[in-house]
mmCIF file with all atom_site columns, C-alpha atoms in Angstrom:
data_model
loop_
_atom_site.group_PDB
_atom_site.id
_atom_site.type_symbol
_atom_site.label_atom_id
_atom_site.label_alt_id
_atom_site.label_comp_id
_atom_site.label_asym_id
_atom_site.label_entity_id
_atom_site.label_seq_id
_atom_site.pdbx_PDB_ins_code
_atom_site.Cartn_x
_atom_site.Cartn_y
_atom_site.Cartn_z
_atom_site.occupancy
_atom_site.B_iso_or_equiv
_atom_site.pdbx_formal_charge
_atom_site.auth_seq_id
_atom_site.auth_comp_id
_atom_site.auth_asym_id
_atom_site.auth_atom_id
_atom_site.pdbx_PDB_model_num
ATOM 1   C CA . MET V 1 1   ? 237.326 260.868 65.243 1.00 36.00 ? 1   MET V CA 1
ATOM 2   C CA . ALA V 1 2   ? 236.939 258.476 62.323 1.00 40.00 ? 2   ALA V CA 1
ATOM 3   C CA . TYR V 1 3   ? 239.192 255.417 62.182 1.00 39.00 ? 3   TYR V CA 1
ATOM 4   C CA . SER V 1 4   ? 241.261 255.233 59.004 1.00 42.00 ? 4   SER V CA 1
ATOM 5   C CA . PHE V 1 5   ? 241.270 251.793 57.488 1.00 44.00 ? 5   PHE V CA 1
ATOM 6   C CA . PRO V 1 6   ? 244.515 251.090 55.598 1.00 38.00 ? 6   PRO V CA 1
ATOM 7   C CA . GLY V 1 7   ? 244.562 253.152 52.393 1.00 38.00 ? 7   GLY V CA 1
ATOM 8   C CA . SER V 1 8   ? 241.255 254.936 53.035 1.00 44.00 ? 8   SER V CA 1
ATOM 9   C CA . SER V 1 9   ? 239.231 256.905 55.549 1.00 49.00 ? 9   SER V CA 1
ATOM 10  C CA . GLN V 1 10  ? 236.112 255.014 54.431 1.00 54.00 ? 10  GLN V CA 1
ATOM 11  C CA . VAL V 1 11  ? 235.047 251.404 54.066 1.00 57.00 ? 11  VAL V CA 1
ATOM 12  C CA . ASN V 1 12  ? 233.188 250.386 50.900 1.00 58.00 ? 12  ASN V CA 1
ATOM 13  C CA . SER V 1 13  ? 230.494 248.551 52.832 1.00 59.00 ? 13  SER V CA 1
ATOM 14  C CA . ILE V 1 14  ? 230.018 246.849 56.186 1.00 58.00 ? 14  ILE V CA 1
ATOM 15  C CA . ALA V 1 15  ? 230.278 243.466 54.462 1.00 56.00 ? 15  ALA V CA 1
ATOM 16  C CA . ASP V 1 16  ? 233.630 244.384 52.903 1.00 59.00 ? 16  ASP V CA 1
ATOM 17  C CA . ALA V 1 17  ? 234.976 245.507 56.250 1.00 65.00 ? 17  ALA V CA 1
ATOM 18  C CA . GLY V 1 18  ? 233.496 242.545 58.162 1.00 75.00 ? 18  GLY V CA 1
ATOM 19  C CA . LEU V 1 19  ? 231.960 244.858 60.762 1.00 80.00 ? 19  LEU V CA 1
ATOM 20  C CA . ALA V 1 20  ? 228.793 242.753 61.269 1.00 83.00 ? 20  ALA V CA 1
ATOM 21  C CA . SER V 1 21  ? 230.723 239.719 62.504 1.00 85.00 ? 21  SER V CA 1
ATOM 22  C CA . VAL V 1 22  ? 232.932 241.546 65.024 1.00 89.00 ? 22  VAL V CA 1
ATOM 23  C CA . ASN V 1 23  ? 232.598 240.191 68.572 1.00 90.00 ? 23  ASN V CA 1
ATOM 24  C CA . ASP V 1 24  ? 235.890 241.156 70.250 1.00 93.00 ? 24  ASP V CA 1
ATOM 25  C CA . LYS V 1 25  ? 236.661 240.021 73.795 1.00 94.00 ? 25  LYS V CA 1
ATOM 26  C CA . ASP V 1 26  ? 239.409 242.645 74.016 1.00 95.00 ? 26  ASP V CA 1
ATOM 27  C CA . ALA V 1 27  ? 238.902 246.062 72.463 1.00 93.00 ? 27  ALA V CA 1
ATOM 28  C CA . GLN V 1 28  ? 240.590 246.365 69.085 1.00 91.00 ? 28  GLN V CA 1
ATOM 29  C CA . TYR V 1 29  ? 239.746 250.052 68.680 1.00 90.00 ? 29  TYR V CA 1
ATOM 30  C CA . GLU V 1 30  ? 239.157 252.962 71.018 1.00 92.00 ? 30  GLU V CA 1
ATOM 31  C CA . LEU V 1 31  ? 235.569 252.894 72.360 1.00 93.00 ? 31  LEU V CA 1
ATOM 32  C CA . GLY V 1 32  ? 233.404 255.235 70.312 1.00 92.00 ? 32  GLY V CA 1
ATOM 33  C CA . THR V 1 33  ? 235.602 255.011 67.189 1.00 90.00 ? 33  THR V CA 1
ATOM 34  C CA . VAL V 1 34  ? 233.497 256.010 64.163 1.00 90.00 ? 34  VAL V CA 1
ATOM 35  C CA . VAL V 1 35  ? 233.862 254.872 60.531 1.00 88.00 ? 35  VAL V CA 1
ATOM 36  C CA . THR V 1 36  ? 231.902 255.907 57.449 1.00 87.00 ? 36  THR V CA 1
ATOM 37  C CA . ASP V 1 37  ? 231.198 253.667 54.459 1.00 85.00 ? 37  ASP V CA 1
ATOM 38  C CA . SER V 1 38  ? 231.202 254.838 50.850 1.00 82.00 ? 38  SER V CA 1
ATOM 39  C CA . TYR V 1 39  ? 227.426 255.434 51.042 1.00 85.00 ? 39  TYR V CA 1
ATOM 40  C CA . GLY V 1 40  ? 227.717 257.848 53.993 1.00 87.00 ? 40  GLY V CA 1
ATOM 41  C CA . ASN V 1 41  ? 226.424 255.373 56.601 1.00 89.00 ? 41  ASN V CA 1
ATOM 42  C CA . ARG V 1 42  ? 228.231 255.718 59.946 1.00 92.00 ? 42  ARG V CA 1
ATOM 43  C CA . PHE V 1 43  ? 229.214 253.037 62.457 1.00 92.00 ? 43  PHE V CA 1
ATOM 44  C CA . ALA V 1 44  ? 230.683 253.169 65.984 1.00 93.00 ? 44  ALA V CA 1
ATOM 45  C CA . TYR V 1 45  ? 232.697 250.657 68.001 1.00 94.00 ? 45  TYR V CA 1
ATOM 46  C CA . PHE V 1 46  ? 231.072 250.029 71.411 1.00 95.00 ? 46  PHE V CA 1
ATOM 47  C CA . GLN V 1 47  ? 231.293 247.648 74.368 1.00 95.00 ? 47  GLN V CA 1
ATOM 48  C CA . VAL V 1 48  ? 228.087 245.823 75.360 1.00 93.00 ? 48  VAL V CA 1
ATOM 49  C CA . VAL V 1 49  ? 227.084 245.473 79.049 1.00 90.00 ? 49  VAL V CA 1
ATOM 50  C CA . ASP V 1 50  ? 224.074 243.825 80.708 1.00 80.00 ? 50  ASP V CA 1
ATOM 51  C CA . ALA V 1 51  ? 222.612 242.378 77.527 1.00 73.00 ? 51  ALA V CA 1
ATOM 52  C CA . PRO V 1 52  ? 219.895 239.807 78.326 1.00 76.00 ? 52  PRO V CA 1
ATOM 53  C CA . THR V 1 53  ? 219.480 237.943 75.018 1.00 75.00 ? 53  THR V CA 1
ATOM 54  C CA . THR V 1 54  ? 220.850 234.427 74.484 1.00 74.00 ? 54  THR V CA 1
ATOM 55  C CA . VAL V 1 55  ? 223.700 234.716 71.982 1.00 71.00 ? 55  VAL V CA 1
ATOM 56  C CA . GLY V 1 56  ? 225.672 231.575 71.245 1.00 67.00 ? 56  GLY V CA 1
ATOM 57  C CA . SER V 1 57  ? 226.546 229.978 74.583 1.00 66.00 ? 57  SER V CA 1
ATOM 58  C CA . GLY V 1 58  ? 226.122 233.150 76.641 1.00 72.00 ? 58  GLY V CA 1
ATOM 59  C CA . THR V 1 59  ? 224.198 236.385 76.715 1.00 84.00 ? 59  THR V CA 1
ATOM 60  C CA . GLY V 1 60  ? 224.539 239.536 74.665 1.00 85.00 ? 60  GLY V CA 1
ATOM 61  C CA . CYS V 1 61  ? 222.646 241.609 72.136 1.00 88.00 ? 61  CYS V CA 1
ATOM 62  C CA . SER V 1 62  ? 221.371 240.245 68.854 1.00 88.00 ? 62  SER V CA 1
ATOM 63  C CA . LYS V 1 63  ? 221.544 241.637 65.338 1.00 90.00 ? 63  LYS V CA 1
ATOM 64  C CA . GLY V 1 64  ? 219.280 244.676 65.049 1.00 92.00 ? 64  GLY V CA 1
ATOM 65  C CA . ALA V 1 65  ? 219.178 245.331 68.811 1.00 91.00 ? 65  ALA V CA 1
ATOM 66  C CA . VAL V 1 66  ? 218.421 248.925 69.755 1.00 92.00 ? 66  VAL V CA 1
ATOM 67  C CA . MET V 1 67  ? 221.178 250.141 72.099 1.00 92.00 ? 67  MET V CA 1
ATOM 68  C CA . CYS V 1 68  ? 221.264 252.960 74.668 1.00 90.00 ? 68  CYS V CA 1
ATOM 69  C CA . ALA V 1 69  ? 223.970 254.143 77.060 1.00 88.00 ? 69  ALA V CA 1
ATOM 70  C CA . GLY V 1 70  ? 225.079 251.386 79.422 1.00 87.00 ? 70  GLY V CA 1
ATOM 71  C CA . ALA V 1 71  ? 227.303 253.485 81.674 1.00 86.00 ? 71  ALA V CA 1
ATOM 72  C CA . ALA V 1 72  ? 228.382 257.053 82.240 1.00 86.00 ? 72  ALA V CA 1
ATOM 73  C CA . THR V 1 73  ? 231.494 256.221 80.184 1.00 86.00 ? 73  THR V CA 1
ATOM 74  C CA . TRP V 1 74  ? 231.341 256.947 76.440 1.00 87.00 ? 74  TRP V CA 1
ATOM 75  C CA . GLY V 1 75  ? 231.280 253.855 74.224 1.00 92.00 ? 75  GLY V CA 1
ATOM 76  C CA . ILE V 1 76  ? 229.508 251.474 76.625 1.00 92.00 ? 76  ILE V CA 1
ATOM 77  C CA . VAL V 1 77  ? 226.008 250.414 75.555 1.00 92.00 ? 77  VAL V CA 1
ATOM 78  C CA . SER V 1 78  ? 223.158 248.207 76.770 1.00 89.00 ? 78  SER V CA 1
ATOM 79  C CA . CYS V 1 79  ? 219.915 246.845 75.335 1.00 86.00 ? 79  CYS V CA 1
ATOM 80  C CA . ASP V 1 80  ? 218.575 245.719 78.743 1.00 84.00 ? 80  ASP V CA 1
ATOM 81  C CA . ARG V 1 81  ? 215.621 248.068 79.189 1.00 80.00 ? 81  ARG V CA 1
ATOM 82  C CA . SER V 1 82  ? 213.877 245.783 81.692 1.00 75.00 ? 82  SER V CA 1
ATOM 83  C CA . GLY V 1 83  ? 216.489 245.679 84.421 1.00 70.00 ? 83  GLY V CA 1
ATOM 84  C CA . GLY V 1 84  ? 220.064 246.250 83.381 1.00 69.00 ? 84  GLY V CA 1
ATOM 85  C CA . SER V 1 85  ? 222.348 249.226 83.437 1.00 70.00 ? 85  SER V CA 1
ATOM 86  C CA . MET V 1 86  ? 220.662 251.097 80.575 1.00 73.00 ? 86  MET V CA 1
ATOM 87  C CA . LEU V 1 87  ? 220.812 254.838 81.212 1.00 81.00 ? 87  LEU V CA 1
ATOM 88  C CA . GLY V 1 88  ? 217.863 256.640 79.661 1.00 81.00 ? 88  GLY V CA 1
ATOM 89  C CA . THR V 1 89  ? 216.137 255.867 76.387 1.00 84.00 ? 89  THR V CA 1
ATOM 90  C CA . LYS V 1 90  ? 218.134 257.898 73.866 1.00 87.00 ? 90  LYS V CA 1
ATOM 91  C CA . VAL V 1 91  ? 219.290 255.413 71.221 1.00 92.00 ? 91  VAL V CA 1
ATOM 92  C CA . LEU V 1 92  ? 223.037 255.367 70.483 1.00 93.00 ? 92  LEU V CA 1
ATOM 93  C CA . GLY V 1 93  ? 223.145 252.652 67.819 1.00 95.00 ? 93  GLY V CA 1
ATOM 94  C CA . ILE V 1 94  ? 221.789 249.483 66.226 1.00 95.00 ? 94  ILE V CA 1
ATOM 95  C CA . ALA V 1 95  ? 223.730 246.208 66.553 1.00 93.00 ? 95  ALA V CA 1
ATOM 96  C CA . LEU V 1 96  ? 225.149 245.004 63.219 1.00 93.00 ? 96  LEU V CA 1
ATOM 97  C CA . GLY V 1 97  ? 225.439 241.442 64.513 1.00 91.00 ? 97  GLY V CA 1
ATOM 98  C CA . ASP V 1 98  ? 225.357 239.406 67.715 1.00 90.00 ? 98  ASP V CA 1
ATOM 99  C CA . VAL V 1 99  ? 227.710 240.775 70.394 1.00 92.00 ? 99  VAL V CA 1
ATOM 100 C CA . THR V 1 100 ? 228.374 238.924 73.657 1.00 90.00 ? 100 THR V CA 1
ATOM 101 C CA . THR V 1 101 ? 227.997 240.746 76.985 1.00 90.00 ? 101 THR V CA 1
ATOM 102 C CA . ASN V 1 102 ? 231.228 242.570 77.945 1.00 93.00 ? 102 ASN V CA 1
ATOM 103 C CA . TYR V 1 103 ? 232.559 242.152 74.387 1.00 94.00 ? 103 TYR V CA 1
ATOM 104 C CA . HIS V 1 104 ? 232.983 244.829 71.725 1.00 95.00 ? 104 HIS V CA 1
ATOM 105 C CA . GLY V 1 105 ? 231.385 245.239 68.305 1.00 94.00 ? 105 GLY V CA 1
ATOM 106 C CA . TRP V 1 106 ? 230.204 247.656 65.625 1.00 94.00 ? 106 TRP V CA 1
ATOM 107 C CA . PHE V 1 107 ? 226.864 249.463 65.738 1.00 94.00 ? 107 PHE V CA 1
ATOM 108 C CA . GLN V 1 108 ? 225.210 251.578 63.075 1.00 94.00 ? 108 GLN V CA 1
ATOM 109 C CA . ILE V 1 109 ? 224.678 255.169 64.193 1.00 95.00 ? 109 ILE V CA 1
ATOM 110 C CA . SER V 1 110 ? 223.325 256.836 61.038 1.00 94.00 ? 110 SER V CA 1
ATOM 111 C CA . GLY V 1 111 ? 222.232 256.220 57.461 1.00 93.00 ? 111 GLY V CA 1
ATOM 112 C CA . PHE V 1 112 ? 220.209 253.502 55.742 1.00 92.00 ? 112 PHE V CA 1
ATOM 113 C CA . CYS V 1 113 ? 219.812 250.560 58.135 1.00 91.00 ? 113 CYS V CA 1
ATOM 114 C CA . ASP V 1 114 ? 218.482 247.245 56.822 1.00 89.00 ? 114 ASP V CA 1
ATOM 115 C CA . TYR V 1 115 ? 217.646 245.501 60.120 1.00 90.00 ? 115 TYR V CA 1
ATOM 116 C CA . VAL V 1 116 ? 216.171 247.050 63.294 1.00 92.00 ? 116 VAL V CA 1
ATOM 117 C CA . ARG V 1 117 ? 214.320 244.960 65.912 1.00 91.00 ? 117 ARG V CA 1
ATOM 118 C CA . THR V 1 118 ? 210.725 246.090 66.504 1.00 90.00 ? 118 THR V CA 1
ATOM 119 C CA . ASP V 1 119 ? 207.612 245.294 68.513 1.00 86.00 ? 119 ASP V CA 1
ATOM 120 C CA . ASP V 1 120 ? 205.780 244.010 65.387 1.00 86.00 ? 120 ASP V CA 1
ATOM 121 C CA . GLY V 1 121 ? 203.672 247.167 65.230 1.00 88.00 ? 121 GLY V CA 1
ATOM 122 C CA . VAL V 1 122 ? 205.665 249.510 62.983 1.00 91.00 ? 122 VAL V CA 1
ATOM 123 C CA . ALA V 1 123 ? 204.256 250.879 59.723 1.00 91.00 ? 123 ALA V CA 1
ATOM 124 C CA . ALA V 1 124 ? 206.078 252.561 56.850 1.00 92.00 ? 124 ALA V CA 1
ATOM 125 C CA . GLY V 1 125 ? 206.667 256.205 57.733 1.00 93.00 ? 125 GLY V CA 1
ATOM 126 C CA . ASP V 1 126 ? 206.523 255.684 61.510 1.00 94.00 ? 126 ASP V CA 1
ATOM 127 C CA . TYR V 1 127 ? 209.074 257.501 63.643 1.00 95.00 ? 127 TYR V CA 1
ATOM 128 C CA . LEU V 1 128 ? 211.107 255.085 65.777 1.00 94.00 ? 128 LEU V CA 1
ATOM 129 C CA . ILE V 1 129 ? 212.022 255.308 69.485 1.00 93.00 ? 129 ILE V CA 1
ATOM 130 C CA . MET V 1 130 ? 213.342 252.864 72.099 1.00 90.00 ? 130 MET V CA 1
ATOM 131 C CA . HIS V 1 131 ? 210.652 250.401 73.245 1.00 89.00 ? 131 HIS V CA 1
ATOM 132 C CA . SER V 1 132 ? 209.999 249.317 76.848 1.00 86.00 ? 132 SER V CA 1
ATOM 133 C CA . VAL V 1 133 ? 210.996 245.779 75.754 1.00 85.00 ? 133 VAL V CA 1
ATOM 134 C CA . ASP V 1 134 ? 214.675 244.758 75.622 1.00 85.00 ? 134 ASP V CA 1
ATOM 135 C CA . GLU V 1 135 ? 216.364 245.280 72.221 1.00 86.00 ? 135 GLU V CA 1
ATOM 136 C CA . GLU V 1 136 ? 213.252 246.646 70.452 1.00 88.00 ? 136 GLU V CA 1
ATOM 137 C CA . CYS V 1 137 ? 212.062 249.917 68.984 1.00 90.00 ? 137 CYS V CA 1
ATOM 138 C CA . ASP V 1 138 ? 208.493 251.201 68.919 1.00 91.00 ? 138 ASP V CA 1
ATOM 139 C CA . THR V 1 139 ? 206.616 253.990 67.200 1.00 93.00 ? 139 THR V CA 1
ATOM 140 C CA . MET V 1 140 ? 206.648 257.507 68.615 1.00 93.00 ? 140 MET V CA 1
ATOM 141 C CA . ASP V 1 141 ? 203.670 258.815 70.598 1.00 92.00 ? 141 ASP V CA 1
ATOM 142 C CA . ALA V 1 142 ? 202.830 262.460 71.229 1.00 91.00 ? 142 ALA V CA 1
ATOM 143 C CA . THR V 1 143 ? 205.476 264.208 73.402 1.00 93.00 ? 143 THR V CA 1
ATOM 144 C CA . GLU V 1 144 ? 208.184 261.651 72.481 1.00 92.00 ? 144 GLU V CA 1
ATOM 145 C CA . GLU V 1 145 ? 209.667 263.603 69.567 1.00 93.00 ? 145 GLU V CA 1
ATOM 146 C CA . HIS V 1 146 ? 212.947 264.106 71.442 1.00 92.00 ? 146 HIS V CA 1
ATOM 147 C CA . LEU V 1 147 ? 213.507 260.314 71.532 1.00 92.00 ? 147 LEU V CA 1
ATOM 148 C CA . VAL V 1 148 ? 213.197 259.679 67.770 1.00 94.00 ? 148 VAL V CA 1
ATOM 149 C CA . PHE V 1 149 ? 216.227 257.971 66.235 1.00 94.00 ? 149 PHE V CA 1
ATOM 150 C CA . GLY V 1 150 ? 214.831 256.932 62.854 1.00 94.00 ? 150 GLY V CA 1
ATOM 151 C CA . THR V 1 151 ? 212.012 256.492 60.363 1.00 94.00 ? 151 THR V CA 1
ATOM 152 C CA . ALA V 1 152 ? 210.714 253.148 59.093 1.00 92.00 ? 152 ALA V CA 1
ATOM 153 C CA . LEU V 1 153 ? 210.652 252.942 55.298 1.00 91.00 ? 153 LEU V CA 1
ATOM 154 C CA . VAL V 1 154 ? 208.601 249.731 55.208 1.00 90.00 ? 154 VAL V CA 1
ATOM 155 C CA . VAL V 1 155 ? 206.180 247.880 57.501 1.00 89.00 ? 155 VAL V CA 1
ATOM 156 C CA . ASP V 1 156 ? 207.976 245.561 59.932 1.00 85.00 ? 156 ASP V CA 1
ATOM 157 C CA . ALA V 1 157 ? 208.244 241.885 59.088 1.00 77.00 ? 157 ALA V CA 1
ATOM 158 C CA . THR V 1 158 ? 207.189 240.184 62.356 1.00 75.00 ? 158 THR V CA 1
ATOM 159 C CA . ASP V 1 159 ? 209.974 241.476 64.618 1.00 79.00 ? 159 ASP V CA 1
ATOM 160 C CA . TYR V 1 160 ? 212.187 243.753 62.533 1.00 82.00 ? 160 TYR V CA 1
ATOM 161 C CA . VAL V 1 161 ? 212.095 246.650 60.071 1.00 83.00 ? 161 VAL V CA 1
ATOM 162 C CA . ALA V 1 162 ? 213.964 245.706 56.907 1.00 80.00 ? 162 ALA V CA 1
ATOM 163 C CA . ALA V 1 163 ? 214.567 249.304 55.855 1.00 82.00 ? 163 ALA V CA 1
ATOM 164 C CA . SER V 1 164 ? 214.856 252.450 57.901 1.00 86.00 ? 164 SER V CA 1
ATOM 165 C CA . VAL V 1 165 ? 216.821 255.657 58.014 1.00 88.00 ? 165 VAL V CA 1
ATOM 166 C CA . ILE V 1 166 ? 218.461 256.322 61.360 1.00 88.00 ? 166 ILE V CA 1
ATOM 167 C CA . ASN V 1 167 ? 220.344 259.197 62.971 1.00 91.00 ? 167 ASN V CA 1
ATOM 168 C CA . CYS V 1 168 ? 221.147 258.227 66.536 1.00 88.00 ? 168 CYS V CA 1
ATOM 169 C CA . TRP V 1 169 ? 223.471 261.144 67.368 1.00 74.00 ? 169 TRP V CA 1
#
């Protein structure tokens, strides 16, 4: 179910809607709410659990973090591959900005994505999957086709891909 912003069922862009800066202590939308921007990119509202990265004065997930299910409840995600509550390796979304652990924020789920954290080994045209390192994606190996969530459009710049096309679900 897509959330209808006042006057429209779409947002013009994530910047216009302010989605990248959302870090809500209390949920402002139903978990799993989906919005679409005017370019066809889709975003979902999730709660972050067990995120190990230092964000501000606490922990959470950082911009570009690759997120997987964090609980058996829809709308709860984690980027803690090394020891948190992450369930499986099927990617559900990419963090638009820093989100504190147990807070809520917006995550890109499909379309053109301009910032995805990587392992510094991604080339243009590589298929992307969840990495064994917290928050990062890696390139697909043989027999991992079922885990692919996107394609890199450019080589990564140290620790992120600046352009990719994703389709998490």
